[in-house]
PDB file of C-alpha atoms and ligand atoms in Angstrom:
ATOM      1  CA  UNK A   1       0.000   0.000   0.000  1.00 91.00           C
ATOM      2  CA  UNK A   2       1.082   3.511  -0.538  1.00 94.00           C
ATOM      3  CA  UNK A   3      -0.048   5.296   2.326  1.00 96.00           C
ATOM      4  CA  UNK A   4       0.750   9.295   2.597  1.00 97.00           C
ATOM      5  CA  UNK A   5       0.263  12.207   4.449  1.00 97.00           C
ATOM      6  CA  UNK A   6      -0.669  15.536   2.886  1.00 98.00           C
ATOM      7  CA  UNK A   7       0.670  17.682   5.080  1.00 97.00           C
ATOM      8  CA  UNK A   8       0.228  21.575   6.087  1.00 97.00           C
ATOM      9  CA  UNK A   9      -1.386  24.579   7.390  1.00 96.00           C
ATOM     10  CA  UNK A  10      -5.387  25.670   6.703  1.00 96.00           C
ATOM     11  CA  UNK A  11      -5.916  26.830   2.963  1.00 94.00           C
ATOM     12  CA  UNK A  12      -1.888  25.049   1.875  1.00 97.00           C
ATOM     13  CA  UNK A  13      -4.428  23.253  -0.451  1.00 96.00           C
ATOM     14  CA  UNK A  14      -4.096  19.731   0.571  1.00 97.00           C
ATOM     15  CA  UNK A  15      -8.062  19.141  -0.931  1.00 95.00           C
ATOM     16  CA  UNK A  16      -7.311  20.346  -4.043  1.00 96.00           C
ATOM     17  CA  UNK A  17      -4.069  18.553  -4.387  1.00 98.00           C
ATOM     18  CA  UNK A  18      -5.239  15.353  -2.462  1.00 97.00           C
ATOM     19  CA  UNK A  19      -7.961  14.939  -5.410  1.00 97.00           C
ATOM     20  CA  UNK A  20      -5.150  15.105  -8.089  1.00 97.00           C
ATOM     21  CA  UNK A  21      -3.009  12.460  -6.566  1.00 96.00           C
ATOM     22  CA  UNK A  22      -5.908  10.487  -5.394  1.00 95.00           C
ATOM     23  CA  UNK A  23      -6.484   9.917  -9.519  1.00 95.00           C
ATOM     24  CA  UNK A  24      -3.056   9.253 -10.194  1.00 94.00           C
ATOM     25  CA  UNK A  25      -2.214   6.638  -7.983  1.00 93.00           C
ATOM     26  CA  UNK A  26      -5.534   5.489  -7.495  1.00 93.00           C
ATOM     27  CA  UNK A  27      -5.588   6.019  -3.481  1.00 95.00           C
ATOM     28  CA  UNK A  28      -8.879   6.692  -1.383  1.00 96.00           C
ATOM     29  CA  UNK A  29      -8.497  10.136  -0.110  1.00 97.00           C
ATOM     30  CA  UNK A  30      -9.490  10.744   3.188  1.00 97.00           C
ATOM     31  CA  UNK A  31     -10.880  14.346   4.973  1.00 98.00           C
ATOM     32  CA  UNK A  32     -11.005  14.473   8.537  1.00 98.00           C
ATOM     33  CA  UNK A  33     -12.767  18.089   7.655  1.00 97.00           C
ATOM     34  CA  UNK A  34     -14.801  16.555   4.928  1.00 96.00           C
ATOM     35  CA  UNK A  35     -16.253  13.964   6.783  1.00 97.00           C
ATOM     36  CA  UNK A  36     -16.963  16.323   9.972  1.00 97.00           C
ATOM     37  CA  UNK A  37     -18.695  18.388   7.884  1.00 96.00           C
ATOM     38  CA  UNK A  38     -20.905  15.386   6.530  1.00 97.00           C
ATOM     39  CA  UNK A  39     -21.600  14.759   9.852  1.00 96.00           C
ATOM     40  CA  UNK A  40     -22.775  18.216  11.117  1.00 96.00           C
ATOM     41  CA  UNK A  41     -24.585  18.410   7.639  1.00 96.00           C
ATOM     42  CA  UNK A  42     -27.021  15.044   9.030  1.00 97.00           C
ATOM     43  CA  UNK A  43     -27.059  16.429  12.706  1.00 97.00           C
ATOM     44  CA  UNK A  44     -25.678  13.199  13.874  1.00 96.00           C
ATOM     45  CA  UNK A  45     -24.588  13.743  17.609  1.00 95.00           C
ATOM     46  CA  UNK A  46     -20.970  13.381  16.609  1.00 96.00           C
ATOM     47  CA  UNK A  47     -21.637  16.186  13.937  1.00 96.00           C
ATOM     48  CA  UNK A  48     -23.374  18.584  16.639  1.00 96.00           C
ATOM     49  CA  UNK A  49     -20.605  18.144  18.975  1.00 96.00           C
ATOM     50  CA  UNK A  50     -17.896  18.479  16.541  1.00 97.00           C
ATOM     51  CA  UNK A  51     -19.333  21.986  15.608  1.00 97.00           C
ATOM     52  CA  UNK A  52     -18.917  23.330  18.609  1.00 97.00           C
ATOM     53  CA  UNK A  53     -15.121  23.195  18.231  1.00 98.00           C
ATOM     54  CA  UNK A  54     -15.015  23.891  14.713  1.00 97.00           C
ATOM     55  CA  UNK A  55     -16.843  27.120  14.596  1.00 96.00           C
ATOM     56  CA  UNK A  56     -14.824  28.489  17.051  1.00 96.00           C
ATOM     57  CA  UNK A  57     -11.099  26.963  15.056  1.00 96.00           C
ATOM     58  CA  UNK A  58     -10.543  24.866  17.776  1.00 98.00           C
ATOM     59  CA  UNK A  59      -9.600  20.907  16.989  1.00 98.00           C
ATOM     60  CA  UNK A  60     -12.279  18.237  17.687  1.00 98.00           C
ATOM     61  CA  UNK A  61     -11.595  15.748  20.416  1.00 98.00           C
ATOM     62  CA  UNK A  62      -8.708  13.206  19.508  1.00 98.00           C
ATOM     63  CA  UNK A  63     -10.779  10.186  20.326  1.00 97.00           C
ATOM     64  CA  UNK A  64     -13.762  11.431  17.714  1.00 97.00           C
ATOM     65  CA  UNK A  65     -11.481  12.015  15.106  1.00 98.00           C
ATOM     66  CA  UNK A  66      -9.429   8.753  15.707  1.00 98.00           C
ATOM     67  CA  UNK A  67     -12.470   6.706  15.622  1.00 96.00           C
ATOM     68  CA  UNK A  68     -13.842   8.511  12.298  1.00 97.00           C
ATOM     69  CA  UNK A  69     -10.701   6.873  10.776  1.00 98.00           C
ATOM     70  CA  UNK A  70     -10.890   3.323  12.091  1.00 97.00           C
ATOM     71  CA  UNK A  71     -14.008   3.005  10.995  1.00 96.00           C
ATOM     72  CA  UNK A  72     -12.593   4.273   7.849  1.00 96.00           C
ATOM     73  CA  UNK A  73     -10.263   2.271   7.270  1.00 97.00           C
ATOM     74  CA  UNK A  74     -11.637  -0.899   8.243  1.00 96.00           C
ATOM     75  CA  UNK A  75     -14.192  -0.221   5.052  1.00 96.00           C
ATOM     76  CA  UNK A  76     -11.752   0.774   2.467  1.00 94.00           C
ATOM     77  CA  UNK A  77      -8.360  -0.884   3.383  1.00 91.00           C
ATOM     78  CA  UNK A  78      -9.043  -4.062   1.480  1.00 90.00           C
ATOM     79  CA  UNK A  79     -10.786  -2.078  -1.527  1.00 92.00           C
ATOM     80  CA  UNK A  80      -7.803   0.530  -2.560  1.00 93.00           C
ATOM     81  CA  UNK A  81      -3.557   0.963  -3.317  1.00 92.00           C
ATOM     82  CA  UNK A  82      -3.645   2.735  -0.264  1.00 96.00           C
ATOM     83  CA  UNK A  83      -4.821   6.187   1.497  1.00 97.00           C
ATOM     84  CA  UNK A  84      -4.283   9.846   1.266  1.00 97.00           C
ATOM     85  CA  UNK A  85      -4.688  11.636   4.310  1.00 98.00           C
ATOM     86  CA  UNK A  86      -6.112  15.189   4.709  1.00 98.00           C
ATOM     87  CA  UNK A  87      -5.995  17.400   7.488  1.00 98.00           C
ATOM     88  CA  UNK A  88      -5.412  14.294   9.710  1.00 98.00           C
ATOM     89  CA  UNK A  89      -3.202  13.190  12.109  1.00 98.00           C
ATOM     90  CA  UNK A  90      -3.309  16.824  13.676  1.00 98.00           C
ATOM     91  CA  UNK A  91      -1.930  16.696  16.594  1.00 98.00           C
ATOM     92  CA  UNK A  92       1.115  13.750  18.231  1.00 98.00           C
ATOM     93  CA  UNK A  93      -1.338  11.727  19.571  1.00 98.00           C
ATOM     94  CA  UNK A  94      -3.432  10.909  16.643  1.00 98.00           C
ATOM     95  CA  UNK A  95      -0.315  10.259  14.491  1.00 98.00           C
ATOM     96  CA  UNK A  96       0.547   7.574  17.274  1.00 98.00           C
ATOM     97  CA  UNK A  97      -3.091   6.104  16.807  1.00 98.00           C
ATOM     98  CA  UNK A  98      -2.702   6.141  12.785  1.00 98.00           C
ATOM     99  CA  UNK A  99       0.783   4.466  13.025  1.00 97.00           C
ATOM    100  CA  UNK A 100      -0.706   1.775  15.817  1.00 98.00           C
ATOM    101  CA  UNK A 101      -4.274   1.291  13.423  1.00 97.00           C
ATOM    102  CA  UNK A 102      -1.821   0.801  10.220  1.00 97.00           C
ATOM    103  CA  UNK A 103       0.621  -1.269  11.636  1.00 96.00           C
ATOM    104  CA  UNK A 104      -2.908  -3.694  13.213  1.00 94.00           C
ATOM    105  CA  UNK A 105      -3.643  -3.628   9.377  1.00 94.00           C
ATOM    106  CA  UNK A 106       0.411  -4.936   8.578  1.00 94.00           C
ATOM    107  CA  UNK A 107       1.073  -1.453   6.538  1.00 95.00           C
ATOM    108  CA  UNK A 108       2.689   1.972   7.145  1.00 95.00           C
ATOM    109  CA  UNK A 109       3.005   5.903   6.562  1.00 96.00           C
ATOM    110  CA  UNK A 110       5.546   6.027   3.473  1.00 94.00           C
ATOM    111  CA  UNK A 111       5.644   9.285   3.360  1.00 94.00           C
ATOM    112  CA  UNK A 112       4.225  12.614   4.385  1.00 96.00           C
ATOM    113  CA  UNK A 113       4.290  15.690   2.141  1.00 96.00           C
ATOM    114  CA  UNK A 114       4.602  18.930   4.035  1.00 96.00           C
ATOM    115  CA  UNK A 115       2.898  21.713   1.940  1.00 97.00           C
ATOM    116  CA  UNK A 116       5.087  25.310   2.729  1.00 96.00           C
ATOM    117  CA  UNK A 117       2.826  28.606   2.486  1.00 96.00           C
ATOM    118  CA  UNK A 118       2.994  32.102   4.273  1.00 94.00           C
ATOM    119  CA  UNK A 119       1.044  33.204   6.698  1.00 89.00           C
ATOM    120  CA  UNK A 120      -0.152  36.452   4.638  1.00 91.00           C
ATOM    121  CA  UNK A 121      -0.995  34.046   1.594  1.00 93.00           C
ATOM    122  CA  UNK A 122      -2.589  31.536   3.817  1.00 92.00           C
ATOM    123  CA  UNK A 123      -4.885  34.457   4.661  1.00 89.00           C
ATOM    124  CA  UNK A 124      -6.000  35.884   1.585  1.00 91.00           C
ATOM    125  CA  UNK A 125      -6.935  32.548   0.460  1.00 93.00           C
ATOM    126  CA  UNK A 126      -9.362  31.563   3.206  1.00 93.00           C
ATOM    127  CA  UNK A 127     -10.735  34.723   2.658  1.00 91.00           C
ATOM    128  CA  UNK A 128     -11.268  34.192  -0.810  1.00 92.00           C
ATOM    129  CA  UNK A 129     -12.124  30.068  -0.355  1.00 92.00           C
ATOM    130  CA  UNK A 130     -14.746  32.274   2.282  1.00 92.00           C
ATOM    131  CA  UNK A 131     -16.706  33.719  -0.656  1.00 92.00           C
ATOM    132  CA  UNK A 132     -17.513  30.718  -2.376  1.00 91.00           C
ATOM    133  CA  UNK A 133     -17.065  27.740   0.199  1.00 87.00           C
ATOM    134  CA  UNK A 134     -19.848  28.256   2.446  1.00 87.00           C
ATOM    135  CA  UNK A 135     -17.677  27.718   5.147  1.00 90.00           C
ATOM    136  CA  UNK A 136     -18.413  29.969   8.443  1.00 91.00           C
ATOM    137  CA  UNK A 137     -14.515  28.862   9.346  1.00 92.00           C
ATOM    138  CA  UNK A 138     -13.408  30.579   6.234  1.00 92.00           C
ATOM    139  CA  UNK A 139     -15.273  34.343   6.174  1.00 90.00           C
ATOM    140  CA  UNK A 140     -14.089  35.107   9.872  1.00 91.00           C
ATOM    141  CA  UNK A 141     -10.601  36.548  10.170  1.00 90.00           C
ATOM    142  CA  UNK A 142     -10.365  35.709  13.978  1.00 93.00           C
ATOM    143  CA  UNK A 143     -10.786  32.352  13.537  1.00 94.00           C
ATOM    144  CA  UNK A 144      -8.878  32.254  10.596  1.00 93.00           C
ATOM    145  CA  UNK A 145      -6.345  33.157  12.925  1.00 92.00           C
ATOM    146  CA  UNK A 146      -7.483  30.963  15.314  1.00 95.00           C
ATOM    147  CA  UNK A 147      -7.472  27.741  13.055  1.00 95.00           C
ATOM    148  CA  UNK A 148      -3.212  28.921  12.153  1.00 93.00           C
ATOM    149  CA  UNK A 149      -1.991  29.339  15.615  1.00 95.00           C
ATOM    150  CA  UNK A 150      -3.476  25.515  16.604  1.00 97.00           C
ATOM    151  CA  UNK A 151      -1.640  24.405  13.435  1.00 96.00           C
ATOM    152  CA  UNK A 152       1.407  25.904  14.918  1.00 95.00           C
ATOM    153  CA  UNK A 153       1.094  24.858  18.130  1.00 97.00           C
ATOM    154  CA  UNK A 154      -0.378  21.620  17.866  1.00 97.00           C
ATOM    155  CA  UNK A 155       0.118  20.365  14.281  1.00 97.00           C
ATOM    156  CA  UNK A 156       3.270  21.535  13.628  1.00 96.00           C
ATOM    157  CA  UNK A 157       4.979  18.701  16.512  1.00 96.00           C
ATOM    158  CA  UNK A 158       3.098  16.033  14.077  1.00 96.00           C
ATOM    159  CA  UNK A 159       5.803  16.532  11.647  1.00 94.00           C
ATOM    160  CA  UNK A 160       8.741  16.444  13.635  1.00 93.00           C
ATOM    161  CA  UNK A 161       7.024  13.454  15.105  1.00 95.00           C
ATOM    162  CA  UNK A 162       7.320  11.891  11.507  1.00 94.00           C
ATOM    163  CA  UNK A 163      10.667  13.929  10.711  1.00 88.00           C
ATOM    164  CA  UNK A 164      12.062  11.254  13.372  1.00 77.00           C
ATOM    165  CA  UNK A 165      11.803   8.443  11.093  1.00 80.00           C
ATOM    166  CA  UNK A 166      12.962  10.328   8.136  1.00 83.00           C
ATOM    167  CA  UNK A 167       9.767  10.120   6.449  1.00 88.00           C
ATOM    168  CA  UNK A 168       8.797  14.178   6.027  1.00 91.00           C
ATOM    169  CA  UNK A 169       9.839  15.848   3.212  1.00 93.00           C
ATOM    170  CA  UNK A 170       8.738  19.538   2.541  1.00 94.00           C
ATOM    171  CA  UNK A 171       7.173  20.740  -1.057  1.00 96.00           C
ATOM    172  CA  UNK A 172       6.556  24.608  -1.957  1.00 97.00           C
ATOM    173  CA  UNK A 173       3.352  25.123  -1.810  1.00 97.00           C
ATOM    174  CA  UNK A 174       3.074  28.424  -3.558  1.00 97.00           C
ATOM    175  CA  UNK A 175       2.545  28.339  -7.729  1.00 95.00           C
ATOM    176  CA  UNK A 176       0.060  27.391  -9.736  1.00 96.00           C
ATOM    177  CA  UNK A 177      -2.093  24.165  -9.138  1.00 97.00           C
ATOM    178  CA  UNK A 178       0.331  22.233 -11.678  1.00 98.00           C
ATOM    179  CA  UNK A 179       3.362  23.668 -10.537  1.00 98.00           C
ATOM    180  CA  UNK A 180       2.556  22.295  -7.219  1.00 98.00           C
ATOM    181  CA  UNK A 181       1.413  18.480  -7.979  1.00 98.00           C
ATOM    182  CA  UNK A 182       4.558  18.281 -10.164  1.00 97.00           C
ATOM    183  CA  UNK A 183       6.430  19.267  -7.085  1.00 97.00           C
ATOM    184  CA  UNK A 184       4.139  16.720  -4.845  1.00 97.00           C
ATOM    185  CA  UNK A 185       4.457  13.782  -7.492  1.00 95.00           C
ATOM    186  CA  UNK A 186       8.323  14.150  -7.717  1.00 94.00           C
ATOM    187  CA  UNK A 187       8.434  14.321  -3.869  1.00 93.00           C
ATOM    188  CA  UNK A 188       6.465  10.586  -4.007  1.00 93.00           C
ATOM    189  CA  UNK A 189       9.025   9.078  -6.175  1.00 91.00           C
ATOM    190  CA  UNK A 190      11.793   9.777  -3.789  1.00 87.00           C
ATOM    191  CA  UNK A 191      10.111   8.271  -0.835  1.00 82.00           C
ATOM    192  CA  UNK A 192      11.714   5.121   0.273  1.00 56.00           C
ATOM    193  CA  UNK A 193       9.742   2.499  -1.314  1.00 53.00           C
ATOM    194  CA  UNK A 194      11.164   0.411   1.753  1.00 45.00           C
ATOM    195  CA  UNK A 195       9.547   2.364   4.023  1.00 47.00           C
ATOM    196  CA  UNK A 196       6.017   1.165   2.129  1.00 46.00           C
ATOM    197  CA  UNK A 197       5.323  -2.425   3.500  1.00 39.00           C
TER     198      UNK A 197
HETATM  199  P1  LIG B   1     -10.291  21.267   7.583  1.00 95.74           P
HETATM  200  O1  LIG B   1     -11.388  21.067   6.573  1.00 95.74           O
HETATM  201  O2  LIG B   1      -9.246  20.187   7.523  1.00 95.74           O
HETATM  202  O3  LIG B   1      -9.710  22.659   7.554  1.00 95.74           O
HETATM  203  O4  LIG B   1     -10.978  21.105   9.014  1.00 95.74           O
HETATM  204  C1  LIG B   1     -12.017  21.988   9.457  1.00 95.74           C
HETATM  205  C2  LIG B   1     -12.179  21.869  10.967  1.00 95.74           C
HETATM  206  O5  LIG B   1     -12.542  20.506  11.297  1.00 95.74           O
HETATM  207  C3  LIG B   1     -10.910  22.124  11.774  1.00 95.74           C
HETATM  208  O6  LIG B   1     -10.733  23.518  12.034  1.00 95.74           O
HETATM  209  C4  LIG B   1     -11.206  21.342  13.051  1.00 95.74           C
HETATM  210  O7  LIG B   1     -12.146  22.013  13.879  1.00 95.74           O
HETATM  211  C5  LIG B   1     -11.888  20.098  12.500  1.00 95.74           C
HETATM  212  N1  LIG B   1     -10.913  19.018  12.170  1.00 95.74           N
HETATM  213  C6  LIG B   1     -10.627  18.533  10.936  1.00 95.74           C
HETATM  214  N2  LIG B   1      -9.704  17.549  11.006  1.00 95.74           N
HETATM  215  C7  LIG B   1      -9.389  17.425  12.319  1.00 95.74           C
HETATM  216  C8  LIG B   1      -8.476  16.600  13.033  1.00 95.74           C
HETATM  217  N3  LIG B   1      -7.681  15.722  12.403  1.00 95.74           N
HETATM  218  N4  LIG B   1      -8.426  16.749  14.385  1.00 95.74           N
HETATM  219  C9  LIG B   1      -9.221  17.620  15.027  1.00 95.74           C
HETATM  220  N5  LIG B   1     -10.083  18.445  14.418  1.00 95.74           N
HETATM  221  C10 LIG B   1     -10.178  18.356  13.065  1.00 95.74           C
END
């Protein structure tokens, strides 16, 4: 399986870029955000409580979002080449839980891809996702701001967690949509294919 991280801050564009190498190399993409969102959109009780954290930019409890990908996985893992991961593991702790549920399931992270953006460019494009996306978390500048300074203080760790084992390798993520996949694509041929199991 080639399993992979898409790494980096609010609005790096990991969706966007997750969809183009999900068609490539055929992997099932997976959103912690998207499938929150479904969630909240049927009013299950995990979506109600998970809105409460998300409006205000604040990460959803570990154990919800862990779970969300268990369950995942135990539908999909037998189906696909392996799985692209989105906005998830955010903080140390779920990265532990998504080594421990891969390595149950006798495969591995080969690689994650950390997407590099400013701050000021992060910010103009939320705004500007903001018009169009329908997403509260994207037309409010505070928690804009809100939803960077838990990436840097909670997600950041995740990839020095990974850096340990070598597997984190950083990709500019500033260019056009192209620019950037061809940087992402390259960056998956020089993973280790012995770190894939
Ligand atoms: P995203 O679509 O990835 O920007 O996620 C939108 C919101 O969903 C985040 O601001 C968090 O509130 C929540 N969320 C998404 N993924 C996670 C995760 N892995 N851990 C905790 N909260 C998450």
């Amino acid at each position: 399986m080639l399993n992979i991280i898409l790494f980096g801050p609010p609005g790096s564009g990991k969706g966007t870029q997750a969809t183009i190498l999900k068609a490539e190399y055929g992997l099932e993409h997976i959103s912690t955000g998207d499938l929150l969102r479904e969630e909240r959109a049927k009013e299950t009780p995990l979506g109600l409580e998970a809105q409460k954290f998300m409006e205000q930019g604040l990460l959803v409890p570990d154990s919800v979002v862990i779970g969300m990908i268990d369950n995942k996985l135990t539908e999909r893992a037998a189906l696909v080449n392996g799985f692209i991961f989105d906005g998830f593991p955010r903080t140390v702790a779920q990265a532990q839980a998504l080594d421990a549920l891969l390595i149950k399931r006798g495969t591995a992270i080969a690689g994650v891809l950390a997407l590099q953006v400013s701050d000021e460019e992060l910010l103009k494009r939320l705004l500007n996702r903001g018009l169009t996306s329908g997403r509260a978390d994207d037309r409010d500048a505070e928690v804009i701001s809100k939803r960077i300074t838990v990436y840097n203080d909670s997600t950041i760790p995740v990839l020095d967690y990974y850096g340990l084992s070598g597997k984190s390798l950083c990709v500019n993520g500033e260019g056009s949509i192209d620019e950037i996949s061809n940087s992402l694509m390259s960056a998956i041929k020089s993973i280790n294919t012995t770190a894939q199991i």
